[in-house]
Coordinates of N, CA and C in Angstrom, one line a residue:
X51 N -4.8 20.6 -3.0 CA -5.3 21.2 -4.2 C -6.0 20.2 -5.1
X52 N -6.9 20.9 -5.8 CA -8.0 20.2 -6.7 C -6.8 19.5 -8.0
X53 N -7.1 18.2 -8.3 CA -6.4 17.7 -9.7 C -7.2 18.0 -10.7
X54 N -6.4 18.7 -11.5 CA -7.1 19.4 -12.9 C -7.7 18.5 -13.8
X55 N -8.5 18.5 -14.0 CA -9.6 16.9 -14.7 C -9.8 15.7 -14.4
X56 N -9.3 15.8 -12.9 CA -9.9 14.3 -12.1 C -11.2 14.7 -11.7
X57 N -11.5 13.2 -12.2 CA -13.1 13.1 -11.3 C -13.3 11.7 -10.4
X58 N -13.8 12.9 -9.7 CA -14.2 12.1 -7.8 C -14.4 10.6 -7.8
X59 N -13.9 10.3 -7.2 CA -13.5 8.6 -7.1 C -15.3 7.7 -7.1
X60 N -15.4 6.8 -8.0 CA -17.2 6.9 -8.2 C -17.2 6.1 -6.9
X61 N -16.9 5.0 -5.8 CA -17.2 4.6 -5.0 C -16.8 5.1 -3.6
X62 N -16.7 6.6 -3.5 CA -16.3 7.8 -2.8 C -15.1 7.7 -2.1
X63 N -14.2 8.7 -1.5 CA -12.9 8.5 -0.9 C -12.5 7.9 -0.2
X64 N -11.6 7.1 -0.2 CA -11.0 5.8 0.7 C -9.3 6.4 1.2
X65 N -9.3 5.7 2.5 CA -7.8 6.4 3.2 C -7.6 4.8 4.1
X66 N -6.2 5.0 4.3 CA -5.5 4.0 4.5 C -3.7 4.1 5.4
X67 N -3.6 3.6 6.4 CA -2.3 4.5 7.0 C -1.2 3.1 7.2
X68 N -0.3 3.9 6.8 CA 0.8 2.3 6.9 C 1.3 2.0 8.1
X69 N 0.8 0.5 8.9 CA 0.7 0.3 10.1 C 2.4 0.3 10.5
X70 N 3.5 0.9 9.8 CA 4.8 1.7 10.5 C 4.7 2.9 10.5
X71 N 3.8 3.4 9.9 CA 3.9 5.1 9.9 C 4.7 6.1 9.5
X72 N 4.8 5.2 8.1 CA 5.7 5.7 7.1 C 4.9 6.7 6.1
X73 N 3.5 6.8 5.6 CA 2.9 7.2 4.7 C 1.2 6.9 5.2
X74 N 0.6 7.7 4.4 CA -1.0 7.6 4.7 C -1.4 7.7 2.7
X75 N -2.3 7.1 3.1 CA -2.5 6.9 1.5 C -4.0 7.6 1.5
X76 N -5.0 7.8 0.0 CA -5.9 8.8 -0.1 C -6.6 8.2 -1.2
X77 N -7.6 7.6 -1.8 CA -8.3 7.6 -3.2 C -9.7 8.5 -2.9
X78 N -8.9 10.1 -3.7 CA -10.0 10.9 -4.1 C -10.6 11.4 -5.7
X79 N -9.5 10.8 -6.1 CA -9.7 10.6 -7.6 C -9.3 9.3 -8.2
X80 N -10.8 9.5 -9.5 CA -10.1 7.9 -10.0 C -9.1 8.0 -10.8
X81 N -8.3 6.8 -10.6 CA -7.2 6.7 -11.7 C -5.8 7.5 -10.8
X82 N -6.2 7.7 -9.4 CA -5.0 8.3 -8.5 C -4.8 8.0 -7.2
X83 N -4.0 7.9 -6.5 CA -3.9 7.2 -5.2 C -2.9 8.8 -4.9
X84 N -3.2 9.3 -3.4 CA -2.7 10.5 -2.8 C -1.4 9.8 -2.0
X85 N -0.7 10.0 -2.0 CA 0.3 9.8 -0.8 C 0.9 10.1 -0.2
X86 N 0.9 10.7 1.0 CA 1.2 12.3 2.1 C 2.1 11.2 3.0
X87 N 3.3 11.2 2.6 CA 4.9 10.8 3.6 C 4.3 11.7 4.8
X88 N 4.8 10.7 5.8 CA 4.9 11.1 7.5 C 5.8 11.5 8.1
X89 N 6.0 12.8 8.6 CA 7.3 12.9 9.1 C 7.8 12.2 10.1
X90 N 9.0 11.4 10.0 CA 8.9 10.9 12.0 C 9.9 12.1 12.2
X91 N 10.9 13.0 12.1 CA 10.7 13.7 13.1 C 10.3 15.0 13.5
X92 N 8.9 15.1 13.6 CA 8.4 15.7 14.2 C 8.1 15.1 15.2
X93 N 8.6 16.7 16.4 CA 7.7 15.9 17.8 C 6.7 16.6 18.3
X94 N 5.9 15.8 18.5 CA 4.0 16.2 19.0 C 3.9 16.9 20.1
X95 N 4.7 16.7 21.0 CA 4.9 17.7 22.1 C 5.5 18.4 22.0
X96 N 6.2 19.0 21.4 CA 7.1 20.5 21.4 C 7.0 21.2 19.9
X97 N 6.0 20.7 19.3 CA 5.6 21.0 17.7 C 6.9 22.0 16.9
X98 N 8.2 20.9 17.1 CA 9.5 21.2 16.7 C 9.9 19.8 15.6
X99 N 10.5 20.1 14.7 CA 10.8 19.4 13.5 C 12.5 19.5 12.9
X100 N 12.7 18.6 13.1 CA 14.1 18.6 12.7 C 14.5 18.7 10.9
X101 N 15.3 19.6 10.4 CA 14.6 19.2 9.0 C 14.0 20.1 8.5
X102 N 14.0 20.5 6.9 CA 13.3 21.4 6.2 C 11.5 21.3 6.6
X103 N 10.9 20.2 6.7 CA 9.7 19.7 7.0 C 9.0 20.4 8.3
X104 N 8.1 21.2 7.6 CA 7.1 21.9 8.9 C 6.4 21.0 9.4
X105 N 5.5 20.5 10.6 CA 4.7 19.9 10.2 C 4.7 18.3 10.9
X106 N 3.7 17.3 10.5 CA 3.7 16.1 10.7 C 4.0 15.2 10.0
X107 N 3.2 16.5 8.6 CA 3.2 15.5 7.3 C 4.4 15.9 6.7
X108 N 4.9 15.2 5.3 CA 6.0 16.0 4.2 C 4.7 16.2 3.3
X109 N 5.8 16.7 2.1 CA 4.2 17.1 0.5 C 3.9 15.7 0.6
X110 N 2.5 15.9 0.1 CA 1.7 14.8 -0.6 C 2.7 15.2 -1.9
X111 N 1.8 13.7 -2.7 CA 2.5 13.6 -4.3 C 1.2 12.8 -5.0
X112 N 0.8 12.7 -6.1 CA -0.7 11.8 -6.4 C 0.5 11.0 -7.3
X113 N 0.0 9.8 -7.4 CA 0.8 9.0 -8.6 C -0.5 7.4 -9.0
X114 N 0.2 7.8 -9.9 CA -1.1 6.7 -11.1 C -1.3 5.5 -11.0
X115 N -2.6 5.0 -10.7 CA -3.0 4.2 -11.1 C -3.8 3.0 -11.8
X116 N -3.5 1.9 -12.8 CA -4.3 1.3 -13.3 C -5.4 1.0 -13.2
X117 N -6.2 0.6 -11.9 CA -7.1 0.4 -11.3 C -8.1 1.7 -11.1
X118 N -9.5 1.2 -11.5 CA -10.1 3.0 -12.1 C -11.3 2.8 -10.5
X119 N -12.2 1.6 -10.8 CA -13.0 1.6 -9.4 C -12.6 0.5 -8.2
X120 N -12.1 1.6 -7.6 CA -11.7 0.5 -6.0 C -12.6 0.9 -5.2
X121 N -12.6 -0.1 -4.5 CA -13.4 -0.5 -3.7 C -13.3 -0.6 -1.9
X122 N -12.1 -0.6 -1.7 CA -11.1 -0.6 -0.4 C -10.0 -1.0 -0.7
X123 N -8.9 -0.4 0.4 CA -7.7 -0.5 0.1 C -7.3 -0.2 1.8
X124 N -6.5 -1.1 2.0 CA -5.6 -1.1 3.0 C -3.7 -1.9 3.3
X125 N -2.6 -1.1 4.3 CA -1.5 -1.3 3.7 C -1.8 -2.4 4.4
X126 N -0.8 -3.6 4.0 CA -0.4 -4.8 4.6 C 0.6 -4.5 5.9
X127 N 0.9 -5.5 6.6 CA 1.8 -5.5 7.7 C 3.2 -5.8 6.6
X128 N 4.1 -5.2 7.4 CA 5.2 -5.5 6.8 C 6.4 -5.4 7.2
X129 N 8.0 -5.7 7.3 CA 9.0 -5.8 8.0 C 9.4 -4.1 7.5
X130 N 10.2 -3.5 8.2 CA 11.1 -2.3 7.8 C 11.8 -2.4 6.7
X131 N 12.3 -3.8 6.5 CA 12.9 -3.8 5.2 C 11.9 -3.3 4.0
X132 N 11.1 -3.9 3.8 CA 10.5 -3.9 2.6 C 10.0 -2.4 2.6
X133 N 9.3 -1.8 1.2 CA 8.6 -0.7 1.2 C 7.3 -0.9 1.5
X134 N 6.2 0.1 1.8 CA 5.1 -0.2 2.5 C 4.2 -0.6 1.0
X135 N 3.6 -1.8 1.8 CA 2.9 -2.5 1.0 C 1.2 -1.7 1.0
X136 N 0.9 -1.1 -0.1 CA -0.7 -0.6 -0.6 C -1.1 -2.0 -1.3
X137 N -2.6 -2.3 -0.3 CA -3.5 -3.7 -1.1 C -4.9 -2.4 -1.6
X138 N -5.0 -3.1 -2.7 CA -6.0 -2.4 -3.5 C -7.6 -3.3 -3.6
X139 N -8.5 -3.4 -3.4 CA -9.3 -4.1 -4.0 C -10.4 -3.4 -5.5
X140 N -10.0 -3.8 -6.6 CA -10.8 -3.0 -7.5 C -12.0 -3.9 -8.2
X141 N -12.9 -3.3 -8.9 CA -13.7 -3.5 -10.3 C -13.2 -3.6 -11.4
X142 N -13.5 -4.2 -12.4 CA -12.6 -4.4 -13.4 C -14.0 -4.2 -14.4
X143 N -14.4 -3.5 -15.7 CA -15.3 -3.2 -16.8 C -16.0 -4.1 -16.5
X144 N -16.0 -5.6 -16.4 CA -16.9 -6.9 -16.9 C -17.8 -7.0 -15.3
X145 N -17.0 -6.5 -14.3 CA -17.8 -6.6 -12.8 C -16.9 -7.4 -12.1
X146 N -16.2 -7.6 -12.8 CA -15.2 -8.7 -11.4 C -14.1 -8.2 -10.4
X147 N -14.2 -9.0 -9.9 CA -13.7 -7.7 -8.5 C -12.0 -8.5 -8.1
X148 N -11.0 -7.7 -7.7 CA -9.8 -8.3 -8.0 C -9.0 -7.9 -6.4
X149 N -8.0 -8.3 -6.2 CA -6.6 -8.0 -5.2 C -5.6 -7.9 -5.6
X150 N -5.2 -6.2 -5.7 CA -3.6 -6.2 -5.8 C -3.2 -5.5 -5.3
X151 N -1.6 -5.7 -5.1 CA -0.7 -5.2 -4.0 C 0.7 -4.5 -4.6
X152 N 0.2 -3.0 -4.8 CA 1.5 -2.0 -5.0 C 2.6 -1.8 -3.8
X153 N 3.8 -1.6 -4.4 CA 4.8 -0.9 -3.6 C 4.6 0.6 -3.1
X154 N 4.6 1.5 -1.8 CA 4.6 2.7 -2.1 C 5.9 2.9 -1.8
X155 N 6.6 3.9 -2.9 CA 7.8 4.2 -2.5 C 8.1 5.6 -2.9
X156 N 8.0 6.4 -1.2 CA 8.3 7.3 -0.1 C 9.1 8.0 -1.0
X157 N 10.2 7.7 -0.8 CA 11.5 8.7 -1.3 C 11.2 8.7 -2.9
X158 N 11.4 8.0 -3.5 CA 10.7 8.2 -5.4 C 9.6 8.7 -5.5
X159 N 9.0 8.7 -4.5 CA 7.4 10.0 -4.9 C 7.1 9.0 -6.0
X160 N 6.9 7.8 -5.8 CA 5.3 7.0 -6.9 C 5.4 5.4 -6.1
X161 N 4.9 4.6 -6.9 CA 4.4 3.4 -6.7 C 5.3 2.1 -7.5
X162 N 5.2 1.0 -6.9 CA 6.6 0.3 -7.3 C 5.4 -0.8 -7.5
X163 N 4.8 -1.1 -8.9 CA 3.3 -2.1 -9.6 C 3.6 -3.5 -9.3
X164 N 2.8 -4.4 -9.1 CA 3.1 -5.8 -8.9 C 4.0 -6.5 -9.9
X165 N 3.6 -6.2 -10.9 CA 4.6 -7.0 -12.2 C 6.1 -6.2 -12.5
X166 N 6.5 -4.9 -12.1 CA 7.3 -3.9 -12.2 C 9.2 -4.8 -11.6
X167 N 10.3 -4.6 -12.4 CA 10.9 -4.9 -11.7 C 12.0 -4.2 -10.8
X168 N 12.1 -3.9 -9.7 CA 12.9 -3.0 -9.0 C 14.2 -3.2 -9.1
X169 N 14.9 -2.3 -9.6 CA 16.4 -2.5 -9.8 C 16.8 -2.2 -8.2
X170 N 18.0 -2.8 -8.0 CA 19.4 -2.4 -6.7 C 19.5 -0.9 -6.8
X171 N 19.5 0.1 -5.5 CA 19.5 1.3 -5.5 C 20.8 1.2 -5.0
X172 N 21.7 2.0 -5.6 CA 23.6 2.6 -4.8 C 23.3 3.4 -3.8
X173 N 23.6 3.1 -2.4 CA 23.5 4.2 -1.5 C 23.4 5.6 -1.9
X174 N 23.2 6.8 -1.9 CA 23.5 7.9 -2.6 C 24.2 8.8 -1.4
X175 N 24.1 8.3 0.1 CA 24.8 9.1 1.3 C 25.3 7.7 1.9
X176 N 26.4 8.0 1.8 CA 26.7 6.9 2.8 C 26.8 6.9 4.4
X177 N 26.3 7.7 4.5 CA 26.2 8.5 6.2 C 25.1 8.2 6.4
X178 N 23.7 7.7 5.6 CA 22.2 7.5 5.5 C 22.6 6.1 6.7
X179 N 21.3 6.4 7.8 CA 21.1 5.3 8.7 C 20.4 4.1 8.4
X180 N 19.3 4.5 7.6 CA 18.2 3.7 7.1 C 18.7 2.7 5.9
X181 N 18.8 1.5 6.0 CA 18.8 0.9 4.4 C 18.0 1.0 3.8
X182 N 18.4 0.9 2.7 CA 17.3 1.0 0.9 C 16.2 0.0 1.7
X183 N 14.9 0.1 1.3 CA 13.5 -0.5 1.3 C 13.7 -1.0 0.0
X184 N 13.1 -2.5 0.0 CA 12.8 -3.3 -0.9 C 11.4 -3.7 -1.3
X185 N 11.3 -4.5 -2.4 CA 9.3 -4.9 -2.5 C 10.1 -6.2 -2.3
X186 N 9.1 -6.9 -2.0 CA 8.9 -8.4 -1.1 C 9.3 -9.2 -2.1
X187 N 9.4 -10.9 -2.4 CA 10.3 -11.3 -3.2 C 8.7 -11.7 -4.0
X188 N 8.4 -11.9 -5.4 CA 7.0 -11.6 -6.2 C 6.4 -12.7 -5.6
X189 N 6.7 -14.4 -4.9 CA 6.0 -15.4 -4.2 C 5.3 -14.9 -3.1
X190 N 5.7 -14.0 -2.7 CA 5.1 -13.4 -1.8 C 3.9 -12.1 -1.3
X191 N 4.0 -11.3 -2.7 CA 3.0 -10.6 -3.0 C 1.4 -10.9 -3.2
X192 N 0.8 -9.8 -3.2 CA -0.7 -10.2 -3.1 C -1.4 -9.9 -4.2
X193 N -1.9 -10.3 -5.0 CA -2.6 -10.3 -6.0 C -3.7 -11.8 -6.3
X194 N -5.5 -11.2 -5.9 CA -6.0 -12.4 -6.0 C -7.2 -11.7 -7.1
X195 N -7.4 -12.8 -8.5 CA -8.1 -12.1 -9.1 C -9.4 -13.2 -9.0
X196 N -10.9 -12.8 -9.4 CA -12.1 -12.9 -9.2 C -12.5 -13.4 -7.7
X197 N -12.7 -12.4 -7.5 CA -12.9 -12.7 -5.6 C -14.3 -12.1 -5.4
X198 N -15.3 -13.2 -4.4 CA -16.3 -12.8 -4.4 C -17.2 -11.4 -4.7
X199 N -17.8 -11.4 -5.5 CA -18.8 -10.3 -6.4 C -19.2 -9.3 -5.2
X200 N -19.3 -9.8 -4.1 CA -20.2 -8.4 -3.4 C -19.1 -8.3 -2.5
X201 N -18.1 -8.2 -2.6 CA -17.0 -8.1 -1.5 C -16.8 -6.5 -1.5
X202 N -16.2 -5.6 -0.3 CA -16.1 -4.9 -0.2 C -15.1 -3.9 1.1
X203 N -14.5 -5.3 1.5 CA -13.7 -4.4 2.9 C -12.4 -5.3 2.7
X204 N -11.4 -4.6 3.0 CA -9.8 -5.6 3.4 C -9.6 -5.7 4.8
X205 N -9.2 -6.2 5.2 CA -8.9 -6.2 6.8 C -7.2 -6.8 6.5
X206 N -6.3 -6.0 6.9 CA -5.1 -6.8 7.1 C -4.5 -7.5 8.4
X207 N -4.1 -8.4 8.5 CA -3.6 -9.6 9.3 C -2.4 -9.3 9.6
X208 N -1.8 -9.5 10.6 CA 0.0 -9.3 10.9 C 0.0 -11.0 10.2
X209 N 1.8 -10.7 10.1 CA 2.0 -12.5 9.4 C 2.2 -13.1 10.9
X210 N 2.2 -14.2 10.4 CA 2.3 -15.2 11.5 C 3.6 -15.4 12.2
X211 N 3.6 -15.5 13.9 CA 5.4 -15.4 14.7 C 5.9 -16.5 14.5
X212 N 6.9 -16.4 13.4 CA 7.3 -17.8 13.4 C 9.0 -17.5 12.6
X213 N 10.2 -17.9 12.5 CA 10.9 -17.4 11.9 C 11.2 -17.8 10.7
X214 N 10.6 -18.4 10.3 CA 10.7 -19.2 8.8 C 9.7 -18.4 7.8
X215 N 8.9 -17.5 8.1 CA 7.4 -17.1 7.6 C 8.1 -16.0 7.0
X216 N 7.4 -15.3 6.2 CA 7.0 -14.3 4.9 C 7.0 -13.1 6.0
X217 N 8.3 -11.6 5.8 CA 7.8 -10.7 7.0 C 6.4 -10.1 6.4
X218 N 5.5 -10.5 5.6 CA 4.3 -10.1 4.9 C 3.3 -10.3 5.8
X219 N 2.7 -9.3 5.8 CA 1.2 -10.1 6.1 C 0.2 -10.7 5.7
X220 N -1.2 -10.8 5.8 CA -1.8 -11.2 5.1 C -3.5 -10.3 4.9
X221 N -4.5 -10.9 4.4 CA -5.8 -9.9 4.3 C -6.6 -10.7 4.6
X222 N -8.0 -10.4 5.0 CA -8.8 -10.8 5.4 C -10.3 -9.9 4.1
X223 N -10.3 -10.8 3.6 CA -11.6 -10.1 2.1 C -13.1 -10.5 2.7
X224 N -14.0 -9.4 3.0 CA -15.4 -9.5 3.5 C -16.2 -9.5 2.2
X225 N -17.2 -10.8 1.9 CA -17.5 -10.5 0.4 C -19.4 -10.6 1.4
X226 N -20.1 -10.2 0.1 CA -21.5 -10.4 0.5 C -21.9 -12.1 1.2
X227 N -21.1 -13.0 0.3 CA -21.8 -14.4 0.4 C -20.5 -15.2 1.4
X228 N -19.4 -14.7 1.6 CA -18.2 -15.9 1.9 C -16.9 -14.4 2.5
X229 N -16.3 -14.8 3.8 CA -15.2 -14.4 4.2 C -13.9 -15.4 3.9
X230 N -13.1 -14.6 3.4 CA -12.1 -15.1 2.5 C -10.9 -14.7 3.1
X231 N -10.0 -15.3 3.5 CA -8.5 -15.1 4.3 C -7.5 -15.2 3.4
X232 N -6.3 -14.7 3.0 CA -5.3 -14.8 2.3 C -4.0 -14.8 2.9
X233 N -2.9 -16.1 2.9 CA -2.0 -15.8 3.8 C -0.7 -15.5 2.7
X234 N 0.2 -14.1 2.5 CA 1.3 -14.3 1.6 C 2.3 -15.5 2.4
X235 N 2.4 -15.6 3.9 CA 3.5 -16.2 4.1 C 3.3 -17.7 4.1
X236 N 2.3 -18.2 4.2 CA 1.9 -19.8 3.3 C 1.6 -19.5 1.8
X237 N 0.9 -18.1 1.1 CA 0.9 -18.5 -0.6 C -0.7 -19.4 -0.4
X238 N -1.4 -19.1 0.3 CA -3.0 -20.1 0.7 C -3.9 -19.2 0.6
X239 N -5.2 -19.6 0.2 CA -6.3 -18.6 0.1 C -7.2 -19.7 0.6
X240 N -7.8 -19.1 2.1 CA -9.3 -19.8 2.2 C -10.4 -19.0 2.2

């Protein structure tokens, strides 16, 4: 459905799918990010669904964002624990172009903001298989501000195999003049 006084995203619609395949994300309006939860169980061959949920997808839900012109956006790699990580690249009024990294979180139907603090959730079933999803610890998060002017693409990186490392991944920023790599699990930008 059409959002009642949004208007069309000015650097046209951008999509994005969380490399667990938990959620698919959407900017078709500015000032809104779409978020259409994935069913896992549906199954593709017997187009049977376990569950109120027809379908592949569950409802979409739109939820707000500060960021008015982005520019690309893709999720980061990320452990099961954590909630799926949305990287945003936006414009900011003066021209400067930025990196930030929302929580999306699935079950609350909105977005968990880089500076936001996430309280401890009480199981609510204790028969639930799944543990609570977390956002990553804030050293580890992605937010890089004034990043090359003609930049325009994210590319995300799995983190590095190593057992000491960040379960984060990292990005890869395509700017007009310089390729720019960002690692959360070193905290390095080249």
């Amino acid at each position: 459905s059409v959002m009642a006084g949004g208007r069309q995203a000015e650097c046209g619609p951008l999509m994005a799918v969380d490399p667990l395949q938990r959620c698919v994300a959407l900017h078709v309006y500015d000032g809104y990010v779409t978020v259409i939860p994935i069913n896992k169980d549906y199954d593709i061959n017997t187009n049977v669904t376990k569950g109120l949920t027809t379908g592949p997808f569950k409802d979409a839900y739109h939820a707000r964002i500060e960021e008015r012109t982005l520019l690309s956006m893709a999720f980061l790699e990320t452990s099961i624990d954590y909630l799926p990580q949305l990287s945003l690249m936006h414009q900011d009024a003066r021209g400067f172009q930025h990196v930030i990294t929302h929580g999306v979180d699935v079950k609350a139907k909105g977005l968990v903001f880089l500076g936001s603090i996430q309280k401890e959730k009480e199981p609510s079933d204790s028969s639930s298989k799944m543990p609570a999803m977390k956002m990553p610890p804030k050293h580890d998060r992605l937010k890089i501000s004034r990043i090359d002017g003609g930049s325009a693409t994210l590319i995300p990186i799995p983190p590095p195999p190593s057992r000491n490392s960040s379960k984060l991944g990292g990005v890869v920023i395509l700017g007009q003049r310089q390729v720019t790599y960002h690692s959360t699990a070193e905290g390095i930008t080249r």
